[in-house]
Coordinates of N, CA, C and O in Angstrom, one line a residue:
M1 N -7.2 4.2 17.2 CA -6.9 5.2 15.6 C -7.2 4.5 14.2 O -6.0 4.0 14.1
K2 N -7.6 4.7 13.4 CA -8.0 4.7 12.6 C -7.6 5.5 11.1 O -7.3 6.1 11.8
L3 N -7.6 4.2 9.9 CA -6.2 5.0 9.0 C -6.9 6.6 8.8 O -6.8 7.9 8.3
Q4 N -8.2 7.0 8.8 CA -8.6 8.0 8.1 C -8.8 8.9 9.3 O -8.9 10.5 9.2
D5 N -9.0 9.8 10.1 CA -8.4 9.4 11.6 C -7.3 10.8 11.4 O -7.5 11.9 11.7
E6 N -6.0 10.2 11.5 CA -4.8 10.0 11.3 C -4.7 11.5 10.2 O -3.0 12.6 9.9
F7 N -5.6 12.0 9.4 CA -5.0 12.4 7.6 C -5.5 13.6 8.1 O -7.0 13.7 8.7
P8 N -4.6 14.7 8.2 CA -5.1 16.2 8.3 C -6.1 16.7 7.4 O -6.3 16.6 6.0
V9 N -7.6 17.2 7.3 CA -8.6 17.8 6.7 C -8.1 18.2 5.7 O -8.9 18.3 4.4
D10 N -7.2 19.4 6.1 CA -6.5 20.3 4.9 C -5.3 20.7 4.8 O -5.1 20.3 3.2
H11 N -5.1 19.1 4.3 CA -3.9 18.5 3.0 C -5.0 17.8 1.7 O -5.2 18.4 1.7
H12 N -2.9 19.0 1.0 CA -3.8 18.7 -0.7 C -3.9 17.4 -1.4 O -5.0 17.9 -2.4
L13 N -4.1 16.2 -0.9 CA -4.6 15.3 -1.1 C -6.4 15.2 -1.3 O -7.1 14.9 -2.0
A14 N -6.4 15.6 -0.6 CA -8.3 16.6 -0.4 C -8.7 17.1 -1.3 O -9.9 16.2 -2.4
T15 N -7.6 17.7 -2.4 CA -8.5 17.5 -3.5 C -8.8 16.9 -4.4 O -8.9 16.6 -5.1
V16 N -7.8 16.1 -4.4 CA -7.3 15.1 -5.5 C -8.8 13.9 -4.8 O -9.6 13.5 -6.2
Y17 N -8.8 13.6 -3.9 CA -10.8 13.5 -3.4 C -11.2 13.6 -3.5 O -12.4 13.2 -4.6
R18 N -12.0 15.1 -4.3 CA -13.2 15.3 -4.0 C -13.2 15.3 -5.5 O -14.1 15.5 -6.0
Y19 N -11.7 15.8 -5.9 CA -12.6 16.6 -7.7 C -12.5 15.2 -8.4 O -13.1 14.8 -9.5
G20 N -12.1 13.9 -7.9 CA -12.3 12.6 -8.8 C -13.8 12.5 -8.4 O -14.5 11.6 -9.6
A21 N -13.7 12.6 -7.0 CA -15.7 11.3 -6.9 C -16.5 13.3 -7.0 O -17.7 12.4 -7.9
A22 N -16.6 14.0 -7.7 CA -17.3 14.7 -8.5 C -17.1 14.6 -9.4 O -18.6 14.4 -10.4
S23 N -16.0 14.4 -10.7 CA -16.2 14.2 -11.8 C -16.7 12.3 -12.0 O -17.3 12.3 -13.4
C24 N -16.9 11.7 -11.2 CA -17.7 10.3 -11.3 C -18.3 10.6 -11.9 O -19.9 9.9 -11.6
G25 N -19.0 11.2 -10.0 CA -20.2 11.9 -9.1 C -20.9 12.2 -10.9 O -22.7 11.6 -11.1
I26 N -20.9 13.4 -11.5 CA -21.2 13.7 -12.5 C -21.1 12.9 -13.3 O -22.0 12.8 -14.1
L27 N -20.4 12.1 -14.0 CA -20.8 11.2 -15.4 C -22.0 10.7 -14.4 O -22.7 9.8 -15.7
L28 N -22.0 10.0 -13.5 CA -23.0 8.9 -13.3 C -24.6 9.5 -13.5 O -24.7 8.7 -14.0
L29 N -24.3 10.4 -13.2 CA -26.2 11.3 -13.0 C -26.4 11.9 -15.0 O -27.4 11.7 -14.9
V30 N -25.0 11.8 -15.7 CA -25.8 12.5 -16.7 C -25.8 10.7 -17.6 O -27.2 10.8 -18.5
F31 N -25.7 10.1 -17.5 CA -25.8 8.0 -17.0 C -27.4 7.9 -17.0 O -28.2 7.7 -18.1
A32 N -27.4 8.0 -15.8 CA -28.3 7.8 -15.0 C -29.8 9.0 -15.9 O -31.3 9.0 -16.6
G33 N -30.0 9.8 -15.9 CA -30.3 11.4 -16.7 C -30.8 10.6 -18.3 O -32.3 11.0 -18.6
L34 N -29.8 10.4 -18.3 CA -29.9 9.7 -20.2 C -31.2 8.9 -20.1 O -31.7 8.6 -20.9
G35 N -30.3 7.4 -19.1 CA -31.9 6.6 -19.2 C -33.3 7.1 -18.8 O -33.6 6.1 -19.3
F36 N -32.8 8.4 -17.7 CA -34.8 8.2 -17.6 C -35.2 8.7 -18.6 O -36.7 8.8 -19.3
A37 N -34.2 9.7 -19.6 CA -35.1 10.5 -20.6 C -35.4 9.0 -21.5 O -36.6 9.4 -23.0
D38 N -34.9 7.9 -21.5 CA -35.4 6.7 -22.8 C -36.7 6.5 -21.8 O -37.3 5.8 -22.8
A39 N -37.1 7.0 -21.3 CA -38.6 6.6 -20.2 C -38.6 5.2 -20.3 O -39.8 4.3 -21.2
L40 N -38.0 4.1 -20.0 CA -38.1 2.7 -20.1 C -38.6 2.0 -19.0 O -38.8 2.5 -18.6
S41 N -39.3 0.5 -19.0 CA -39.8 -0.2 -17.7 C -38.7 -0.2 -16.4 O -37.7 -0.2 -17.3
P42 N -39.6 -0.5 -15.7 CA -37.9 -0.3 -14.4 C -37.5 -1.4 -14.5 O -36.3 -1.2 -14.8
F43 N -37.5 -2.7 -15.3 CA -37.1 -3.9 -15.5 C -36.6 -4.5 -16.7 O -36.4 -5.7 -17.1
T44 N -36.8 -3.9 -17.8 CA -37.1 -4.0 -19.1 C -35.6 -4.7 -19.9 O -34.3 -3.8 -18.8
T45 N -36.0 -6.0 -20.0 CA -34.1 -6.2 -20.4 C -34.3 -5.5 -22.3 O -33.1 -6.8 -22.6
S46 N -34.6 -5.3 -22.7 CA -34.7 -4.8 -24.8 C -35.1 -3.6 -24.2 O -35.3 -3.1 -25.3
G47 N -34.0 -2.0 -23.6 CA -34.3 -1.3 -24.0 C -33.1 0.0 -24.9 O -32.7 -1.8 -25.4
D48 N -32.5 0.4 -25.7 CA -32.3 1.4 -26.1 C -30.7 0.9 -25.3 O -30.8 1.2 -24.5
T49 N -29.9 0.9 -26.3 CA -28.6 1.3 -25.6 C -28.7 3.2 -26.1 O -28.8 3.6 -26.3
I50 N -27.7 3.5 -25.0 CA -27.7 4.4 -23.9 C -25.7 4.8 -24.1 O -25.0 4.6 -23.0
A51 N -24.8 5.9 -24.5 CA -23.5 6.0 -24.6 C -23.5 4.6 -24.8 O -22.4 4.3 -23.9
G52 N -23.5 3.6 -25.9 CA -23.2 2.5 -25.9 C -23.1 1.4 -24.7 O -22.5 -0.4 -25.4
M53 N -23.9 1.8 -23.8 CA -24.6 0.9 -22.4 C -25.8 0.6 -22.8 O -26.8 1.5 -22.8
T54 N -26.2 -0.9 -22.8 CA -27.7 -1.3 -22.1 C -28.3 -0.5 -21.1 O -27.5 -0.1 -19.9
S55 N -29.6 -0.1 -20.4 CA -29.7 0.2 -19.5 C -31.3 0.4 -18.6 O -32.5 0.1 -20.3
N56 N -31.9 0.8 -17.6 CA -33.0 0.9 -18.0 C -33.4 1.1 -16.6 O -33.1 2.3 -16.0
V57 N -35.2 1.3 -16.2 CA -35.0 2.4 -14.9 C -34.4 2.1 -13.8 O -33.4 3.1 -13.3
A58 N -34.3 0.6 -13.4 CA -33.8 0.5 -12.5 C -31.9 0.7 -11.7 O -32.1 1.3 -11.1
L59 N -31.3 0.8 -13.1 CA -29.9 0.8 -13.4 C -30.1 3.0 -13.1 O -29.3 2.9 -12.9
S60 N -30.7 3.3 -13.5 CA -30.5 4.8 -14.1 C -30.8 5.2 -11.8 O -30.3 6.0 -11.5
V61 N -31.9 4.8 -11.3 CA -32.2 5.0 -10.5 C -30.9 4.5 -9.3 O -30.8 5.3 -8.8
I62 N -29.5 3.6 -9.9 CA -29.0 3.0 -8.4 C -28.0 4.0 -9.2 O -26.8 4.0 -8.6
S63 N -27.8 4.4 -10.6 CA -26.7 5.0 -11.0 C -27.5 6.5 -10.6 O -26.2 7.7 -10.6
T64 N -28.4 7.3 -9.9 CA -27.9 7.8 -9.7 C -28.3 8.2 -8.3 O -27.1 9.9 -8.2
V65 N -28.0 6.8 -7.8 CA -27.9 7.0 -5.8 C -26.6 7.6 -5.8 O -26.1 8.0 -4.9
V66 N -26.1 6.5 -6.8 CA -23.9 6.5 -6.2 C -23.4 8.0 -6.5 O -23.2 8.2 -6.4
G67 N -24.5 8.7 -7.9 CA -23.9 9.6 -8.6 C -23.7 10.8 -7.2 O -23.1 11.9 -7.5
L68 N -25.1 10.4 -6.6 CA -25.2 11.8 -5.1 C -24.3 11.7 -4.4 O -23.9 12.7 -3.8
A69 N -24.0 10.3 -4.5 CA -23.3 10.1 -3.1 C -22.2 10.2 -3.1 O -21.4 10.9 -2.2
L70 N -21.1 10.5 -4.0 CA -20.2 10.7 -5.1 C -20.5 12.6 -5.0 O -18.8 12.7 -4.1
L71 N -20.8 12.8 -5.0 CA -21.3 14.2 -5.1 C -20.7 14.8 -3.4 O -19.9 16.1 -3.3
V72 N -21.8 14.2 -2.7 CA -21.9 14.1 -1.1 C -20.5 14.6 -0.6 O -19.9 14.9 0.3
G73 N -20.0 13.2 -0.9 CA -18.4 12.6 -0.9 C -17.7 14.1 -1.2 O -16.5 13.9 -0.4
A74 N -17.7 14.3 -2.7 CA -16.7 15.2 -2.9 C -17.0 17.0 -2.0 O -16.3 17.6 -1.5
F75 N -18.6 17.0 -1.9 CA -18.6 18.2 -1.1 C -18.1 18.1 0.7 O -17.3 19.0 0.9
I76 N -18.0 16.7 1.1 CA -17.1 16.8 2.7 C -16.2 17.0 2.5 O -15.9 17.4 3.1
G77 N -15.8 16.1 1.8 CA -14.3 15.7 1.1 C -13.1 15.4 2.2 O -13.8 14.5 2.7
G78 N -12.0 15.1 2.1 CA -11.0 14.6 2.7 C -11.6 13.5 3.1 O -11.2 12.5 2.0
N79 N -11.4 12.4 4.3 CA -10.3 11.5 4.8 C -12.0 10.4 3.8 O -12.3 10.0 3.4
F80 N -13.3 11.4 4.6 CA -15.0 11.2 3.8 C -14.5 10.8 2.6 O -15.1 9.1 2.3
A81 N -14.1 11.1 1.5 CA -14.1 11.0 0.2 C -13.5 10.0 -0.6 O -13.6 9.8 -1.3
S82 N -12.0 10.5 0.0 CA -11.2 9.2 -0.3 C -11.6 7.6 0.0 O -11.5 6.8 -0.6
T83 N -11.8 7.0 1.2 CA -13.2 5.8 2.0 C -14.1 6.0 1.4 O -14.2 4.7 0.6
L84 N -15.1 6.6 0.8 CA -16.0 6.6 -0.4 C -15.5 6.2 -1.7 O -16.3 5.3 -1.7
N85 N -14.6 6.8 -2.1 CA -14.2 6.6 -3.2 C -13.5 6.0 -3.6 O -13.8 4.4 -4.7
M86 N -13.5 4.7 -2.5 CA -12.4 3.5 -2.8 C -13.4 2.1 -2.2 O -13.8 1.2 -3.0
W87 N -14.4 2.4 -1.4 CA -15.9 1.8 -1.4 C -16.7 1.7 -2.2 O -16.7 0.4 -3.0
V88 N -16.4 3.1 -2.6 CA -17.7 2.6 -4.1 C -16.8 1.8 -5.3 O -17.4 2.0 -5.9
G89 N -15.2 2.3 -5.7 CA -14.8 2.0 -6.2 C -14.9 0.3 -6.7 O -15.1 -0.2 -7.4
G90 N -14.5 -0.8 -5.1 CA -15.0 -2.2 -4.8 C -16.3 -2.4 -4.9 O -16.5 -3.1 -5.7
L91 N -17.1 -1.9 -4.8 CA -18.5 -1.7 -5.3 C -18.6 -2.3 -6.7 O -19.5 -3.5 -7.2
F92 N -18.0 -1.6 -7.6 CA -18.4 -1.7 -9.2 C -17.2 -2.4 -9.3 O -18.1 -3.1 -10.6
V93 N -16.3 -2.4 -8.9 CA -15.8 -3.6 -9.6 C -16.4 -5.3 -9.3 O -16.3 -6.4 -10.3
L94 N -16.2 -5.3 -8.1 CA -17.8 -6.3 -7.4 C -18.8 -6.2 -8.4 O -19.2 -7.6 -8.6
S95 N -19.9 -5.2 -8.9 CA -20.5 -5.2 -9.5 C -20.8 -5.6 -11.7 O -20.9 -6.4 -12.1
G96 N -19.1 -5.7 -12.0 CA -18.7 -5.6 -13.0 C -18.3 -7.7 -12.7 O -18.7 -8.1 -13.7
F97 N -17.9 -7.9 -12.0 CA -17.5 -9.5 -11.8 C -19.6 -10.5 -12.0 O -19.6 -11.3 -12.1
A98 N -20.2 -9.5 -11.4 CA -21.7 -10.4 -10.6 C -22.1 -10.1 -12.0 O -22.8 -11.4 -12.3
H99 N -22.0 -9.2 -12.4 CA -23.1 -8.9 -13.5 C -22.0 -10.0 -15.1 O -22.8 -10.0 -16.1
I100 N -20.6 -10.7 -14.7 CA -20.3 -11.7 -15.8 C -20.8 -12.7 -16.1 O -21.3 -12.7 -16.9
F101 N -21.7 -12.8 -14.6 CA -22.7 -14.4 -15.0 C -22.8 -14.9 -14.5 O -24.2 -15.3 -15.0
V102 N -24.2 -13.6 -14.6 CA -25.5 -12.8 -15.6 C -26.1 -12.9 -16.9 O -27.0 -12.2 -17.2
L103 N -24.9 -12.7 -17.7 CA -25.8 -11.8 -19.1 C -25.9 -12.6 -19.9 O -25.7 -13.7 -19.7
D104 N -26.3 -12.5 -20.1 CA -27.7 -13.2 -21.2 C -28.3 -14.3 -20.5 O -28.8 -15.8 -20.9
R105 N -28.7 -13.9 -19.0 CA -30.1 -14.4 -17.9 C -30.6 -13.8 -17.8 O -30.7 -12.3 -17.8
P106 N -31.9 -14.8 -17.2 CA -33.1 -13.8 -16.9 C -33.2 -12.9 -16.2 O -33.4 -12.4 -15.1
A107 N -31.8 -13.4 -14.8 CA -31.5 -12.8 -14.0 C -30.4 -11.4 -14.1 O -30.7 -10.6 -12.6
N108 N -30.7 -11.3 -15.0 CA -29.8 -9.8 -15.5 C -30.9 -8.5 -14.9 O -31.4 -8.5 -16.7
I109 N -31.5 -8.4 -14.1 CA -32.7 -7.4 -13.7 C -32.1 -6.2 -14.8 O -32.9 -5.4 -14.9
L110 N -30.8 -6.1 -14.1 CA -30.8 -4.2 -14.7 C -30.0 -4.1 -15.8 O -29.2 -3.4 -16.9
D111 N -30.0 -5.2 -16.6 CA -30.3 -5.3 -18.8 C -28.4 -4.7 -18.7 O -28.3 -3.7 -19.4
F112 N -27.7 -5.1 -18.3 CA -26.1 -5.6 -18.6 C -26.3 -6.2 -19.5 O -26.4 -6.9 -20.0
G113 N -24.9 -5.5 -20.3 CA -23.9 -6.1 -21.7 C -22.9 -6.3 -20.9 O -22.7 -5.4 -20.6
M114 N -21.9 -6.2 -22.3 CA -20.8 -6.7 -22.0 C -19.9 -5.1 -22.1 O -18.7 -5.2 -21.0
T115 N -20.5 -4.0 -22.5 CA -20.5 -2.9 -22.5 C -20.5 -1.9 -20.7 O -19.3 -1.4 -20.7
N116 N -21.1 -2.8 -20.5 CA -21.8 -2.0 -19.3 C -20.8 -3.0 -18.6 O -20.2 -1.9 -17.2
V117 N -20.1 -4.4 -18.6 CA -19.2 -5.2 -17.5 C -18.4 -4.4 -17.7 O -17.5 -3.6 -17.0
I118 N -17.5 -4.0 -18.6 CA -16.5 -3.5 -19.0 C -16.2 -1.8 -18.2 O -15.5 -1.5 -17.9
F119 N -17.4 -0.6 -18.1 CA -17.7 -0.2 -18.2 C -17.4 0.0 -16.2 O -17.1 0.8 -16.0
S120 N -18.3 -0.6 -15.7 CA -18.6 -1.1 -14.1 C -17.0 -1.2 -13.6 O -16.5 -0.8 -13.0
F121 N -16.2 -2.1 -14.3 CA -14.8 -2.3 -13.8 C -13.6 -1.0 -14.2 O -13.5 -1.0 -13.2
V122 N -14.4 -0.8 -15.1 CA -12.9 1.1 -15.7 C -13.6 1.6 -14.3 O -12.8 2.5 -14.2
M123 N -14.3 2.0 -14.4 CA -15.7 3.2 -13.6 C -15.2 2.8 -12.3 O -15.0 3.5 -11.1
G124 N -14.7 1.7 -11.6 CA -14.8 1.0 -10.3 C -13.0 1.4 -10.0 O -12.6 1.8 -8.8
L125 N -12.4 1.2 -11.0 CA -11.2 0.8 -10.5 C -10.3 2.5 -10.7 O -9.7 3.1 -9.9
L126 N -11.2 3.4 -11.8 CA -10.6 4.9 -11.4 C -11.1 5.2 -10.2 O -10.8 6.5 -9.4
I127 N -12.8 5.5 -9.4 CA -13.2 5.8 -8.9 C -12.1 5.2 -7.5 O -11.8 5.8 -6.9
A128 N -12.1 3.5 -7.8 CA -10.4 3.4 -6.1 C -9.2 4.6 -6.5 O -9.1 4.6 -5.5
T129 N -9.4 4.2 -7.6 CA -7.9 4.8 -8.0 C -7.7 6.5 -7.3 O -7.0 6.8 -6.8
F130 N -8.8 7.2 -7.3 CA -9.1 8.6 -6.4 C -9.4 8.0 -5.0 O -8.6 9.7 -4.6
G131 N -9.5 7.1 -4.7 CA -9.5 7.9 -2.9 C -8.3 6.4 -2.7 O -8.2 7.5 -1.4
M132 N -7.2 6.5 -3.9 CA -6.6 5.5 -3.3 C -5.1 6.6 -3.2 O -4.6 5.9 -2.1
Y133 N -5.0 7.4 -4.0 CA -4.2 8.1 -4.6 C -3.8 8.8 -3.0 O -4.1 9.6 -2.5
G134 N -2.4 8.7 -2.8 CA -1.4 9.1 -1.8 C -2.1 8.0 -0.6 O -1.3 9.0 0.6
R135 N -2.6 7.2 -0.3 CA -3.0 7.0 1.0 C -2.1 5.3 0.8 O -1.5 4.6 1.7
V136 N -1.8 4.1 -0.5 CA -1.4 2.9 -1.1 C -0.5 3.4 -1.6 O -0.6 4.0 -3.3
S137 N 0.5 2.9 -0.9 CA 1.8 2.5 -2.4 C 3.3 2.6 -1.8 O 2.8 2.9 -0.5
S138 N 3.9 2.3 -1.8 CA 5.0 1.6 -1.8 C 6.1 2.7 -1.9 O 6.8 2.7 -0.8
K139 N 6.4 4.0 -2.2 CA 7.8 5.1 -2.1 C 6.5 6.5 -1.9 O 6.1 7.6 -2.1
L140 N 5.5 5.8 -0.4 CA 5.5 7.3 -0.1 C 6.9 8.4 0.6 O 7.2 7.9 1.0
S141 N 5.8 9.7 -0.1 CA 7.4 10.4 1.5 C 6.9 10.8 2.7 O 6.1 10.4 2.9
P142 N 8.1 10.9 2.7 CA 8.2 11.3 4.4 C 7.7 12.0 5.0 O 6.7 12.1 6.5
D143 N 7.0 13.5 4.2 CA 5.8 14.2 5.3 C 4.4 13.9 5.5 O 3.8 14.1 5.5
N144 N 4.5 12.6 4.0 CA 2.9 12.4 4.0 C 2.4 11.9 5.6 O 2.7 11.0 6.0
P145 N 1.5 12.0 6.1 CA 0.7 11.7 6.8 C 0.6 10.3 7.0 O 1.2 9.5 7.8
Y146 N -0.3 9.1 5.4 CA -0.4 8.1 5.9 C 1.5 7.1 6.7 O 1.8 6.1 6.7
F147 N 2.1 8.1 5.9 CA 3.5 7.4 5.9 C 4.6 7.4 7.0 O 4.7 6.1 8.3
R148 N 4.3 8.6 7.8 CA 4.5 8.8 9.7 C 3.9 7.6 10.0 O 4.5 7.1 11.6
R149 N 3.2 7.5 10.1 CA 1.9 6.0 10.5 C 2.6 5.2 10.9 O 2.4 4.2 12.1
R150 N 2.5 4.7 9.6 CA 3.3 3.4 9.2 C 4.3 3.2 9.5 O 4.9 1.9 9.8
H151 N 5.5 3.8 9.5 CA 6.6 4.3 9.8 C 6.9 5.4 11.2 O 7.9 5.9 11.2
S152 N 6.3 5.4 12.5 CA 5.9 6.1 13.5 C 7.7 5.3 14.1 O 7.9 6.5 14.2
E153 N 8.1 4.3 14.6 CA 9.3 4.0 15.7 C 10.6 4.3 14.3 O 11.5 5.0 15.0
R154 N 10.3 5.1 13.2 CA 11.3 5.7 12.1 C 11.4 6.4 12.9 O 13.0 7.4 12.0
T155 N 10.5 7.0 12.0 CA 10.5 9.1 11.3 C 10.6 8.8 12.9 O 10.9 10.5 13.3
A156 N 10.2 8.9 14.2 CA 10.7 9.6 15.8 C 11.9 9.4 16.2 O 12.8 10.0 16.4
T157 N 13.6 8.4 15.4 CA 14.6 8.6 16.3 C 15.1 8.9 15.1 O 16.2 9.0 14.1
E158 N 14.7 8.4 13.4 CA 15.7 9.4 11.9 C 14.8 10.7 11.2 O 13.9 10.8 11.4
P159 N 16.7 11.4 11.4 CA 16.4 12.8 10.8 C 15.6 12.6 9.2 O 15.2 11.2 8.4
T160 N 14.5 13.8 9.1 CA 13.8 12.9 7.1 C 15.2 13.8 6.5 O 15.7 14.2 7.2
E161 N 14.6 13.5 4.9 CA 15.1 14.1 3.7 C 15.7 16.6 4.0 O 17.3 15.9 4.4
A162 N 14.7 16.0 4.1 CA 15.0 17.9 4.6 C 15.7 18.4 6.0 O 16.4 19.2 5.5
E163 N 15.5 17.8 6.9 CA 16.3 17.9 8.0 C 18.1 17.6 8.1 O 18.9 17.8 8.4
L164 N 18.2 16.8 7.0 CA 19.6 16.2 6.7 C 19.7 16.9 6.0 O 21.0 17.0 5.9
G165 N 19.5 18.1 5.0 CA 19.6 18.8 4.3 C 20.3 20.4 4.5 O 21.3 20.5 4.6
A166 N 19.7 20.4 5.5 CA 19.6 21.9 6.4 C 20.6 21.6 7.1 O 21.5 22.7 7.8
A167 N 21.0 20.2 7.5 CA 22.1 20.3 9.1 C 23.5 19.5 8.0 O 23.9 20.8 8.9
A168 N 23.6 19.7 6.9 CA 24.7 19.9 6.2 C 25.7 21.4 6.3 O 26.3 21.1 5.3
G169 N 24.5 22.1 5.3 CA 25.0 23.5 5.0 C 24.0 23.6 3.4 O 24.1 22.6 3.1
P170 N 24.3 24.3 3.1 CA 25.1 24.5 1.4 C 26.2 23.9 1.1 O 27.4 23.8 1.7
L171 N 25.7 23.4 0.3 CA 26.9 22.4 -0.6 C 28.2 23.9 -1.1 O 28.2 24.1 -1.5
P172 N 29.3 22.7 -0.9 CA 30.8 23.3 -1.3 C 30.5 23.9 -2.6 O 30.4 22.7 -4.0
L173 N 31.4 24.7 -3.2 CA 31.3 24.9 -4.6 C 32.8 23.9 -5.0 O 33.3 23.7 -4.8
T174 N 32.4 23.2 -5.9 CA 34.0 23.0 -7.0 C 33.8 23.7 -8.3 O 33.3 25.1 -8.9
G175 N 34.9 23.1 -8.6 CA 35.7 24.3 -9.9 C 34.5 23.8 -11.4 O 34.4 25.0 -12.1
R176 N 33.9 23.0 -11.5 CA 32.5 22.9 -12.4 C 31.8 24.7 -11.7 O 30.6 24.1 -12.9
D177 N 31.3 24.4 -11.1 CA 30.0 25.5 -10.7 C 30.5 26.9 -10.7 O 29.5 27.7 -10.9
V178 N 31.8 26.6 -10.7 CA 32.4 28.6 -11.3 C 32.0 29.1 -12.6 O 32.5 28.2 -13.7

């Protein structure tokens, strides 16, 4: 069984995955639209800055594709959106590292500047965080499906905190409560 198969589609965390993917996708589409509006040549490395970052048509095309992919993930939702967010976030971070090495070199065909690299790191971490929310933590609640999967042997034999509270009954009143 894959990790994405065990998560119920209607779980409340799916909302976080959807909104995260949609908001980041819209932001990328706005950046791409501004890049297309500037009407640069596809691989120019001397264009104007857009929202403080350098751009060209090739970067605008890539931003459009990734933005649309995130919007599709938001539309589908659930585990797909979570997994897509983690992958896209990781790719953004890797892109940031790769472009650090090509700054001010002829291999910088996407016209990345240092602000683009920082944006790539920040956007990648943001998107990945939306994807990992509720899946990756050391303190998942016992009702979380990822917690149950990782601790199936423990949860099968031990009662949860809610079950312990219900079995104990109401707490006795003390003199301070009256």
